[in-house]
C-alpha positions as a LaTeX table, in Angstrom:
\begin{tabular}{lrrr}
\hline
Residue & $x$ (\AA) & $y$ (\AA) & $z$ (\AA) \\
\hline
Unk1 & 4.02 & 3.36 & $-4.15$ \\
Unk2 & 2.29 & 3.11 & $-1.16$ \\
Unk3 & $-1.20$ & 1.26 & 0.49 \\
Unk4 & $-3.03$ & 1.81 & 3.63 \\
Unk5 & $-3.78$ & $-1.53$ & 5.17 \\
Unk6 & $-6.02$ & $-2.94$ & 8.33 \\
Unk7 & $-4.00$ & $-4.34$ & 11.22 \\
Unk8 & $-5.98$ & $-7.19$ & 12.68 \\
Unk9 & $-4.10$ & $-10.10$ & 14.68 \\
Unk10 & $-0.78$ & $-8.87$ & 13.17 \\
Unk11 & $-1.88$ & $-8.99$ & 10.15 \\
Unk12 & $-2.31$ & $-7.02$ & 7.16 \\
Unk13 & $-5.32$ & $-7.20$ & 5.75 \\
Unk14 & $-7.22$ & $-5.28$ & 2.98 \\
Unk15 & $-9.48$ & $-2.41$ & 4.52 \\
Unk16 & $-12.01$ & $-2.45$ & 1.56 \\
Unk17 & $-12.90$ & $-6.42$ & 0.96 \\
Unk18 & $-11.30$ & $-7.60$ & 4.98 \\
Unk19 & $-9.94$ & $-10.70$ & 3.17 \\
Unk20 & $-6.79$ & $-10.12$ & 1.47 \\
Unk21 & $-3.73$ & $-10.26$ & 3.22 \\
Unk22 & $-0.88$ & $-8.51$ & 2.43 \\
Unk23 & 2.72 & $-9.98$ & 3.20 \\
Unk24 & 5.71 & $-8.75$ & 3.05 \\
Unk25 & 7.95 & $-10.61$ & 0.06 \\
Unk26 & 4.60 & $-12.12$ & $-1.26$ \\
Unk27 & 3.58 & $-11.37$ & $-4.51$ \\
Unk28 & $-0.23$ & $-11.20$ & $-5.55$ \\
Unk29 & $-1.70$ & $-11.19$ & $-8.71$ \\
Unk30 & $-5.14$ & $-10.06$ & $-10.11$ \\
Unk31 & $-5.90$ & $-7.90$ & $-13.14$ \\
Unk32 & $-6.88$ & $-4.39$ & $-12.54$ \\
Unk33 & $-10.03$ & $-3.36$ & $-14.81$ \\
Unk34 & $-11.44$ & $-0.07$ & $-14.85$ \\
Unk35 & $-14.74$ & 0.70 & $-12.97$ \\
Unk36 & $-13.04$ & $-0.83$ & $-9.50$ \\
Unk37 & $-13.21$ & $-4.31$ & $-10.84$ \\
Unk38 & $-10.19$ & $-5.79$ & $-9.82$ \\
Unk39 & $-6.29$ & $-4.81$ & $-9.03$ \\
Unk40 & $-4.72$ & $-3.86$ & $-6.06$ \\
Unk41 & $-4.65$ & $-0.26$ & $-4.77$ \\
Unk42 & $-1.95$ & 2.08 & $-4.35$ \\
Unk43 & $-0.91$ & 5.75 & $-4.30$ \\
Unk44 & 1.82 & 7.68 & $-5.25$ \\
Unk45 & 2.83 & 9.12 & $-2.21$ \\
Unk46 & 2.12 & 8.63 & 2.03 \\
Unk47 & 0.01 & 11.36 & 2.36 \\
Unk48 & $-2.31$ & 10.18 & $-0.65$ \\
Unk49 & $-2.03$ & 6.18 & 1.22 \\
Unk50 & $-3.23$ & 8.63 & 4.64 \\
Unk51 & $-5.83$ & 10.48 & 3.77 \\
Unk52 & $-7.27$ & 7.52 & 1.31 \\
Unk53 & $-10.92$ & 7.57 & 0.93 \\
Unk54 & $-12.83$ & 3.98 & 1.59 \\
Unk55 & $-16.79$ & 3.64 & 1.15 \\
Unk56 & $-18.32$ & 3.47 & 3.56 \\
Unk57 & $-19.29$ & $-0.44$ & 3.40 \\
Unk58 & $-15.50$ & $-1.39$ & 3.66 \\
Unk59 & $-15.06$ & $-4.52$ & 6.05 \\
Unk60 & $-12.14$ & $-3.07$ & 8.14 \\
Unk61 & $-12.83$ & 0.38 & 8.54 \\
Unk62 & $-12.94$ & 0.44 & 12.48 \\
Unk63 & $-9.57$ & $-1.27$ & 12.38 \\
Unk64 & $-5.92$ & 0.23 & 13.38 \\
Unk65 & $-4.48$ & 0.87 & 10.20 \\
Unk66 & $-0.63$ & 1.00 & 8.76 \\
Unk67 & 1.11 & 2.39 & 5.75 \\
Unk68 & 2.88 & $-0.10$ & 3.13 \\
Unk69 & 5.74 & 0.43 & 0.67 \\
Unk70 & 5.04 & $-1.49$ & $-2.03$ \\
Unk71 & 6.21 & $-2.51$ & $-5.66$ \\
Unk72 & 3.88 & $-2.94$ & $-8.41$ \\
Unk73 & 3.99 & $-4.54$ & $-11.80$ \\
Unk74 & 1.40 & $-5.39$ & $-14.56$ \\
Unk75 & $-1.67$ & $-3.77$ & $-16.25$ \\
Unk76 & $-2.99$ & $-0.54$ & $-14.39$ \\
Unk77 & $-5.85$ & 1.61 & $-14.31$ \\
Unk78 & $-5.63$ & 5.18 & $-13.06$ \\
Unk79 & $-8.53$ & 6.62 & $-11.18$ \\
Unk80 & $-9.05$ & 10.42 & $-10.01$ \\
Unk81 & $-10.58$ & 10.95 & $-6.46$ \\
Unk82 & $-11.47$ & 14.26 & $-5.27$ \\
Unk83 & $-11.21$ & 14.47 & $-1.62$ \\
Unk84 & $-14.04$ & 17.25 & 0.01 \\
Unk85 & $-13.72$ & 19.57 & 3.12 \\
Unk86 & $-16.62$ & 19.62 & 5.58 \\
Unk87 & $-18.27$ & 22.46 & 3.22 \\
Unk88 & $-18.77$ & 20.31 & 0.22 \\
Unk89 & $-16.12$ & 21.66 & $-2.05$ \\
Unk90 & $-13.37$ & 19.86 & $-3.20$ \\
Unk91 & $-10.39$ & 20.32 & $-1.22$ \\
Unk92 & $-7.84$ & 18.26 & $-3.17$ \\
Unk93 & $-7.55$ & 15.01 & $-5.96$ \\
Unk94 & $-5.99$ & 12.20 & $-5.55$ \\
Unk95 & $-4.55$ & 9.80 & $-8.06$ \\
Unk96 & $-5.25$ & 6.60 & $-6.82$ \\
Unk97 & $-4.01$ & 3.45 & $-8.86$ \\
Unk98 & $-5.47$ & $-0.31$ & $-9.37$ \\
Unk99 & $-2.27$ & $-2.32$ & $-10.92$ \\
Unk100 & $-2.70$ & $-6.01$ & $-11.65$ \\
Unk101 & 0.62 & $-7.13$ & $-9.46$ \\
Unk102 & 2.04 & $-5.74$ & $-6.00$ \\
Unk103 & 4.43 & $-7.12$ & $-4.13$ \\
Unk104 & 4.53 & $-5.54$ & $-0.11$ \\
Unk105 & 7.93 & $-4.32$ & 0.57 \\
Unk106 & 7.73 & $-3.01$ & 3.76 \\
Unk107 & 5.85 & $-1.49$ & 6.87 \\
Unk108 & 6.22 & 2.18 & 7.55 \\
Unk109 & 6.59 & 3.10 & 10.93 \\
Unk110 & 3.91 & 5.25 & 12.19 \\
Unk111 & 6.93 & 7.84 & 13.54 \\
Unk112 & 8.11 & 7.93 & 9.96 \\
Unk113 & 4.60 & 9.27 & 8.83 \\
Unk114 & 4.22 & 12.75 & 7.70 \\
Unk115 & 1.99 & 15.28 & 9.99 \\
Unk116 & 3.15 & 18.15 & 8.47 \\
Unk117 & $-0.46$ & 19.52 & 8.50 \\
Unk118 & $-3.83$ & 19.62 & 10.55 \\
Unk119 & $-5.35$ & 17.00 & 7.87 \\
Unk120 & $-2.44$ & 14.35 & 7.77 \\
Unk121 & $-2.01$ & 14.56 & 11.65 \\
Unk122 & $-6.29$ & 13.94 & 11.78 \\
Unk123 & $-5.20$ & 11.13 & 9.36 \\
Unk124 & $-2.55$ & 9.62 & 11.48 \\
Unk125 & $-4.81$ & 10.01 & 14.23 \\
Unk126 & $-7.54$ & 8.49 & 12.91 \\
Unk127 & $-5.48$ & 5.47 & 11.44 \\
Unk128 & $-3.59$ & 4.86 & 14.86 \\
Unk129 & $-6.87$ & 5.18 & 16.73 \\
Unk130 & $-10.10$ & 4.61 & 14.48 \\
Unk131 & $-13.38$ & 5.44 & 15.96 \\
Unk132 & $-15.57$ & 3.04 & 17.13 \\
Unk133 & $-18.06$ & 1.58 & 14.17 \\
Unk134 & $-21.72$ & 2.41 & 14.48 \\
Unk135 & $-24.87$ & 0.21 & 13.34 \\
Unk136 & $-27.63$ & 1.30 & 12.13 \\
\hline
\end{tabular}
């Protein structure tokens, strides 16, 4: 499984909450519940960790970001995302999964990230150099 993490003083942070740091060897432990109330985040694949959707209120979301192998253990909650082209209509869905235990096992290098197509090498893009944030 795999998780797209902030980079921020060499460390790997959550993108989402800004708070929870994410070594590798070190377990962590909450229990996933369903409507987003708790686990740690993961997907299937490195494309799905890429292209990962975050609202809009996440802490780290101007950060450089990095892809994570990880294992995960425990109770789990599965949730659907549907990801949406610039005309509205859904494009693809992603399974994206909350599991109560994950334990980093390593960083993937960015040249070991997939770009096979124009949305993954936006993604690595985008990850590798995030826009500026804006205030409102």
């Amino acid at each position: 499984m795999y998780k797209q993490v902030a980079v921020v003083d060499n460390r790997y942070l959550s993108v989402f909450d800004g708070r929870t740091e994410y070594q590798v060897g070190s377990r962590l432990e909450e229990l996933a519940e369903p409507e987003h109330q708790g686990g740690y985040y993961c997907f299937e694949t490195i494309e799905d960790a890429m292209t990962a959707f975050f609202p809009a209120h996440s802490k780290l979301l101007g950060a450089k970001k990095a892809i994570m192998e990880v294992s995960i253990a425990g109770a789990s909650v599965l949730y659907m995302t549907r990801k949406h082209g610039q005309d509205g209509k859904a494009i693809k869905t992603l399974q994206k999964y909350a599991y109560s235990e994950m334990e980093p096992l390593s960083i993937i290098p960015p040249e070991s990230w997939p770009v096979g197509t124009p949305e993954l090498t936006q993604a690595k893009e985008r990850m590798e150099n995030p826009p500026p944030l804006t205030t409102k």
